[in-house]
Amino acid sequence: MNVFFLLSSFGLAITSVAQQCSKPSGGSNMHLRDEYITKSTFEDGASVSFSCAPGYTSAGGSPQITCSAGAWSALRLKCERRNCGALPEVSRGDIEYKDGTEFGDTAVVTCRSGYMLVGQSVLRCEVQGWTGRVPTCDEVKCVTPAEIVNGRFSPKKDFYGYREVVRYSCNKGLELRGSRDLFCSEDGKFSSAAPTCVRVECKDPVIINGFWESGSRPPHKYKATVTFKCKPEYTMIGKPTVTCNIDSKWSPGLPKCTKNGNALVGNGNALVGGLTGAVVTIPILLVQNYWM
């Protein structure tokens, strides 16, 4: 005050030079309100306001600041992520929140055994709340499975519940290739494709130097077995008993009868008298007697 009066006494006037402020920037997750965005400078004494960014809400503090002598006052606004809150319960289902229920977080809905999801399984917390509609968990149902030629299945219904089983069978004289029983799985489909009915008949098996000993006689149907035996002086290589498979072939392959002494060994050499067919050289020492 003494300075003021001293200067005044000399006839000097004190003037205050107003200074403009440049466009202010807010804190994280907030922005200047639209009405101020186009301006680059602000006059001394001007006030502007900030808003929280989309997905964020005010957590208190004034959104307004004022330009004074070329500087802005402190911004007190605080912004926090929007909280979408918990989803409504899903009947016969469960909800897992990966990180929480705030902006950007996701929730995954799964159904319990025997029920299938109808709708989207993943929901996201966005600006307006959770995206999409909450899905539902409906009881698993499978539609009627495929009919098969020369066969049938039971029971016959329009829909089958979870794990319900249908059983296929073939007309007389035919065999079932594939799964006899199919069950309704959790994805609303049967566990495998429908089987087929095939006629199984294996050719009469014949082996050289061997003969039928026991088992099936023609026609040889599915799972029929035949046991062979070799003629005297012959040795069997392979299994003596074979079975007629679903593909109308004998399993394992038919055995072979090999003449004793000529059996093949692993390296392909023939056995002669129990020795491999190689030239054997036996040295002989000749001793000559001299008579005196």
XYZ file of C-alpha atoms in Angstrom:
292
model
C 0.000 0.000 0.000
C 2.889 2.407 0.802
C 4.271 1.803 -2.670
C 0.867 2.548 -4.193
C 0.511 5.844 -2.376
C 4.103 6.775 -3.091
C 3.634 6.186 -6.776
C 0.319 7.981 -6.703
C 1.912 10.976 -5.086
C 4.232 11.264 -8.045
C 1.259 11.049 -10.411
C 2.041 7.530 -11.679
C -0.818 5.131 -12.523
C -0.681 1.329 -11.975
C -2.176 -0.797 -14.769
C -2.633 -4.589 -14.872
C -1.986 -6.265 -18.233
C -4.483 -9.135 -18.861
C -2.947 -12.342 -20.277
C -4.780 -14.941 -22.378
C -4.714 -18.691 -21.692
C -4.098 -21.374 -24.296
C -6.507 -24.288 -24.734
C -6.367 -26.436 -21.568
C -5.953 -30.190 -21.466
C -7.714 -32.306 -18.892
C -6.652 -35.369 -17.014
C -6.897 -38.970 -18.205
C -10.302 -40.220 -19.340
C -11.788 -36.714 -19.708
C -12.109 -34.071 -22.432
C -13.035 -30.431 -22.953
C -16.733 -29.881 -23.556
C -17.811 -29.453 -27.156
C -18.536 -25.696 -26.931
C -14.871 -24.970 -26.200
C -13.167 -27.347 -28.623
C -12.904 -24.935 -31.585
C -11.185 -22.162 -29.587
C -7.405 -22.056 -29.266
C -7.096 -19.153 -26.754
C -9.235 -17.883 -23.913
C -9.479 -14.423 -22.379
C -8.447 -13.674 -18.836
C -11.323 -14.530 -16.500
C -12.898 -17.021 -18.912
C -14.100 -20.352 -17.541
C -14.349 -23.721 -19.292
C -15.697 -27.127 -18.242
C -14.605 -30.741 -18.777
C -16.623 -33.939 -19.164
C -15.663 -37.541 -18.478
C -14.835 -39.634 -21.546
C -17.368 -42.198 -22.826
C -17.411 -45.192 -20.508
C -16.397 -43.085 -17.526
C -18.484 -41.211 -14.932
C -17.747 -38.357 -12.548
C -16.368 -39.410 -9.173
C -16.588 -35.894 -7.725
C -14.742 -32.602 -8.030
C -15.613 -29.506 -10.019
C -15.421 -29.853 -13.806
C -14.780 -26.077 -14.224
C -11.496 -24.136 -14.373
C -10.807 -20.377 -14.837
C -8.145 -18.465 -16.761
C -6.276 -15.995 -14.546
C -3.191 -14.034 -15.607
C -2.363 -16.563 -18.329
C -2.798 -19.681 -16.203
C -5.680 -22.023 -15.531
C -6.899 -22.876 -12.089
C -6.519 -26.464 -10.873
C -8.936 -29.043 -12.322
C -10.628 -31.010 -9.539
C -12.788 -33.349 -11.663
C -12.182 -37.085 -11.187
C -13.392 -39.723 -13.665
C -13.751 -43.437 -13.036
C -14.831 -46.367 -15.208
C -18.535 -46.896 -15.540
C -19.797 -49.908 -13.581
C -22.405 -51.936 -15.457
C -23.256 -53.973 -12.364
C -23.965 -57.678 -12.223
C -26.008 -59.352 -14.945
C -29.316 -60.984 -14.022
C -28.980 -64.651 -13.107
C -29.178 -67.176 -15.936
C -31.421 -70.112 -15.088
C -29.504 -73.421 -15.426
C -26.371 -71.459 -16.313
C -23.369 -69.713 -14.785
C -21.765 -66.303 -15.353
C -18.031 -65.707 -15.079
C -16.742 -62.139 -14.889
C -13.223 -62.157 -16.337
C -12.012 -58.941 -14.630
C -15.062 -57.286 -13.106
C -18.190 -55.416 -14.151
C -16.674 -52.083 -15.216
C -16.319 -50.457 -18.621
C -14.390 -52.744 -20.995
C -14.803 -55.857 -18.840
C -16.412 -59.025 -20.222
C -18.738 -61.673 -18.841
C -18.973 -65.241 -20.166
C -22.162 -67.280 -19.811
C -22.055 -71.094 -19.847
C -24.839 -73.637 -19.462
C -24.888 -76.631 -17.185
C -24.829 -80.219 -18.408
C -27.948 -81.104 -20.381
C -28.647 -77.527 -21.457
C -27.514 -75.530 -24.471
C -26.877 -71.803 -24.872
C -29.314 -69.720 -26.896
C -27.780 -66.330 -27.686
C -24.257 -64.930 -27.433
C -22.049 -66.312 -24.690
C -19.789 -63.238 -24.237
C -21.155 -59.856 -23.135
C -19.122 -56.642 -22.744
C -19.623 -53.636 -20.478
C -19.935 -50.645 -22.836
C -20.982 -46.991 -22.630
C -24.695 -47.811 -22.478
C -24.311 -50.931 -20.314
C -23.932 -54.622 -21.165
C -23.978 -55.325 -24.896
C -26.700 -57.542 -26.309
C -29.309 -59.578 -24.507
C -28.552 -62.012 -21.737
C -28.625 -65.548 -23.249
C -30.754 -68.394 -21.977
C -30.004 -72.046 -21.271
C -32.557 -74.330 -22.904
C -32.858 -78.077 -22.473
C -30.802 -80.020 -25.026
C -32.938 -81.682 -27.693
C -31.927 -83.770 -30.699
C -34.152 -84.164 -33.741
C -35.050 -87.570 -35.155
C -31.919 -89.359 -36.481
C -31.528 -90.647 -40.041
C -33.346 -93.730 -41.301
C -31.192 -96.548 -42.719
C -31.740 -98.863 -45.690
C -32.732 -102.407 -44.692
C -32.811 -101.429 -41.037
C -34.618 -99.478 -38.343
C -34.130 -97.706 -35.030
C -36.129 -97.300 -31.851
C -37.687 -95.546 -30.083
C -39.065 -93.174 -32.689
C -39.863 -89.648 -31.471
C -39.877 -86.079 -32.754
C -37.287 -84.988 -30.180
C -34.842 -86.724 -27.853
C -33.548 -85.394 -24.553
C -29.932 -85.108 -23.452
C -28.191 -88.531 -23.323
C -31.307 -90.309 -24.584
C -30.351 -93.357 -26.684
C -31.666 -94.759 -29.969
C -30.735 -98.299 -31.048
C -30.393 -99.465 -34.657
C -30.956 -102.972 -36.012
C -30.844 -104.597 -39.462
C -33.164 -106.874 -41.370
C -32.523 -110.613 -41.140
C -29.359 -111.753 -42.881
C -27.655 -108.354 -42.690
C -25.094 -107.030 -40.242
C -24.735 -103.560 -38.743
C -21.623 -101.600 -39.707
C -21.048 -98.683 -37.331
C -22.411 -97.781 -33.907
C -25.508 -99.677 -32.831
C -26.392 -97.145 -30.114
C -26.429 -93.377 -30.646
C -27.029 -90.897 -27.826
C -28.137 -87.279 -27.831
C -25.039 -85.213 -26.961
C -24.797 -81.795 -25.317
C -24.492 -79.961 -28.650
C -27.960 -81.117 -29.696
C -26.649 -83.721 -32.140
C -26.415 -87.501 -31.980
C -23.042 -88.919 -30.978
C -22.162 -90.335 -34.414
C -23.496 -90.902 -37.904
C -26.165 -93.528 -38.443
C -24.795 -97.032 -39.172
C -25.424 -99.043 -42.350
C -26.716 -102.552 -42.957
C -24.440 -104.775 -45.021
C -24.466 -108.381 -46.165
C -21.407 -110.162 -44.778
C -20.203 -113.398 -46.365
C -16.585 -114.534 -46.515
C -15.320 -116.779 -49.311
C -14.674 -120.395 -48.415
C -11.071 -120.377 -47.167
C -8.653 -122.849 -48.758
C -4.986 -123.374 -47.950
C -2.488 -125.488 -49.905
C -1.270 -128.613 -48.116
C -3.775 -127.994 -45.343
C -7.392 -128.831 -44.574
C -10.444 -127.675 -42.616
C -10.352 -129.062 -39.093
C -13.336 -127.403 -37.389
C -15.663 -124.415 -37.462
C -17.995 -122.838 -39.993
C -19.161 -124.322 -43.283
C -20.276 -122.206 -46.282
C -21.884 -119.751 -46.331
C -19.537 -118.094 -43.841
C -21.373 -115.264 -42.077
C -20.134 -112.466 -39.824
C -17.944 -113.670 -36.923
C -17.852 -117.238 -38.283
C -14.596 -119.052 -37.475
C -12.633 -121.760 -39.259
C -9.700 -123.725 -37.853
C -7.113 -125.329 -40.171
C -4.573 -128.108 -39.860
C -1.614 -128.910 -42.077
C -0.964 -132.279 -43.730
C 1.612 -134.558 -42.161
C 5.194 -133.454 -42.767
C 4.006 -129.832 -43.103
C 4.346 -127.035 -40.561
C 1.848 -124.167 -40.186
C 3.023 -120.572 -40.384
C 0.391 -118.182 -38.994
C -2.707 -118.535 -36.851
C -4.694 -121.775 -37.228
C -8.062 -120.051 -36.591
C -9.473 -117.204 -38.694
C -12.646 -115.106 -38.253
C -15.003 -113.621 -40.860
C -14.926 -109.806 -40.454
C -17.568 -107.158 -41.195
C -15.715 -106.397 -44.471
C -16.265 -110.016 -45.652
C -12.587 -110.858 -45.240
C -10.863 -113.393 -43.015
C -8.855 -112.085 -40.116
C -5.987 -112.517 -39.583
C -4.816 -113.660 -43.016
C -4.970 -117.344 -43.922
C -2.086 -119.454 -42.598
C 0.393 -121.338 -44.816
C 1.584 -124.910 -44.660
C 5.287 -125.359 -45.425
C 6.996 -128.704 -45.894
C 9.147 -129.686 -42.975
C 12.786 -128.898 -43.637
C 11.867 -126.069 -45.977
C 10.398 -123.649 -43.507
C 11.347 -120.032 -44.017
C 13.120 -118.211 -41.257
C 13.169 -114.520 -40.603
C 16.030 -113.738 -43.016
C 14.435 -115.658 -45.887
C 16.930 -118.543 -45.917
C 15.584 -122.048 -46.123
C 16.031 -124.475 -43.291
C 17.526 -127.796 -44.444
C 17.642 -130.496 -41.839
C 17.500 -127.859 -39.192
C 20.527 -125.932 -40.583
C 20.422 -122.853 -42.758
C 21.080 -123.569 -46.407
C 24.759 -122.671 -46.492
C 27.762 -124.576 -47.821
C 29.545 -126.245 -44.955
C 33.145 -127.241 -45.452
C 34.434 -129.977 -43.176
C 38.187 -130.395 -43.228
C 39.368 -134.070 -43.341
C 42.798 -135.073 -42.189
C 44.212 -137.989 -44.128
C 46.878 -139.986 -42.395
C 48.989 -142.266 -44.553
C 50.610 -145.169 -42.899
C 54.051 -146.185 -43.978
C 55.177 -149.750 -43.505
C 58.677 -150.325 -42.746
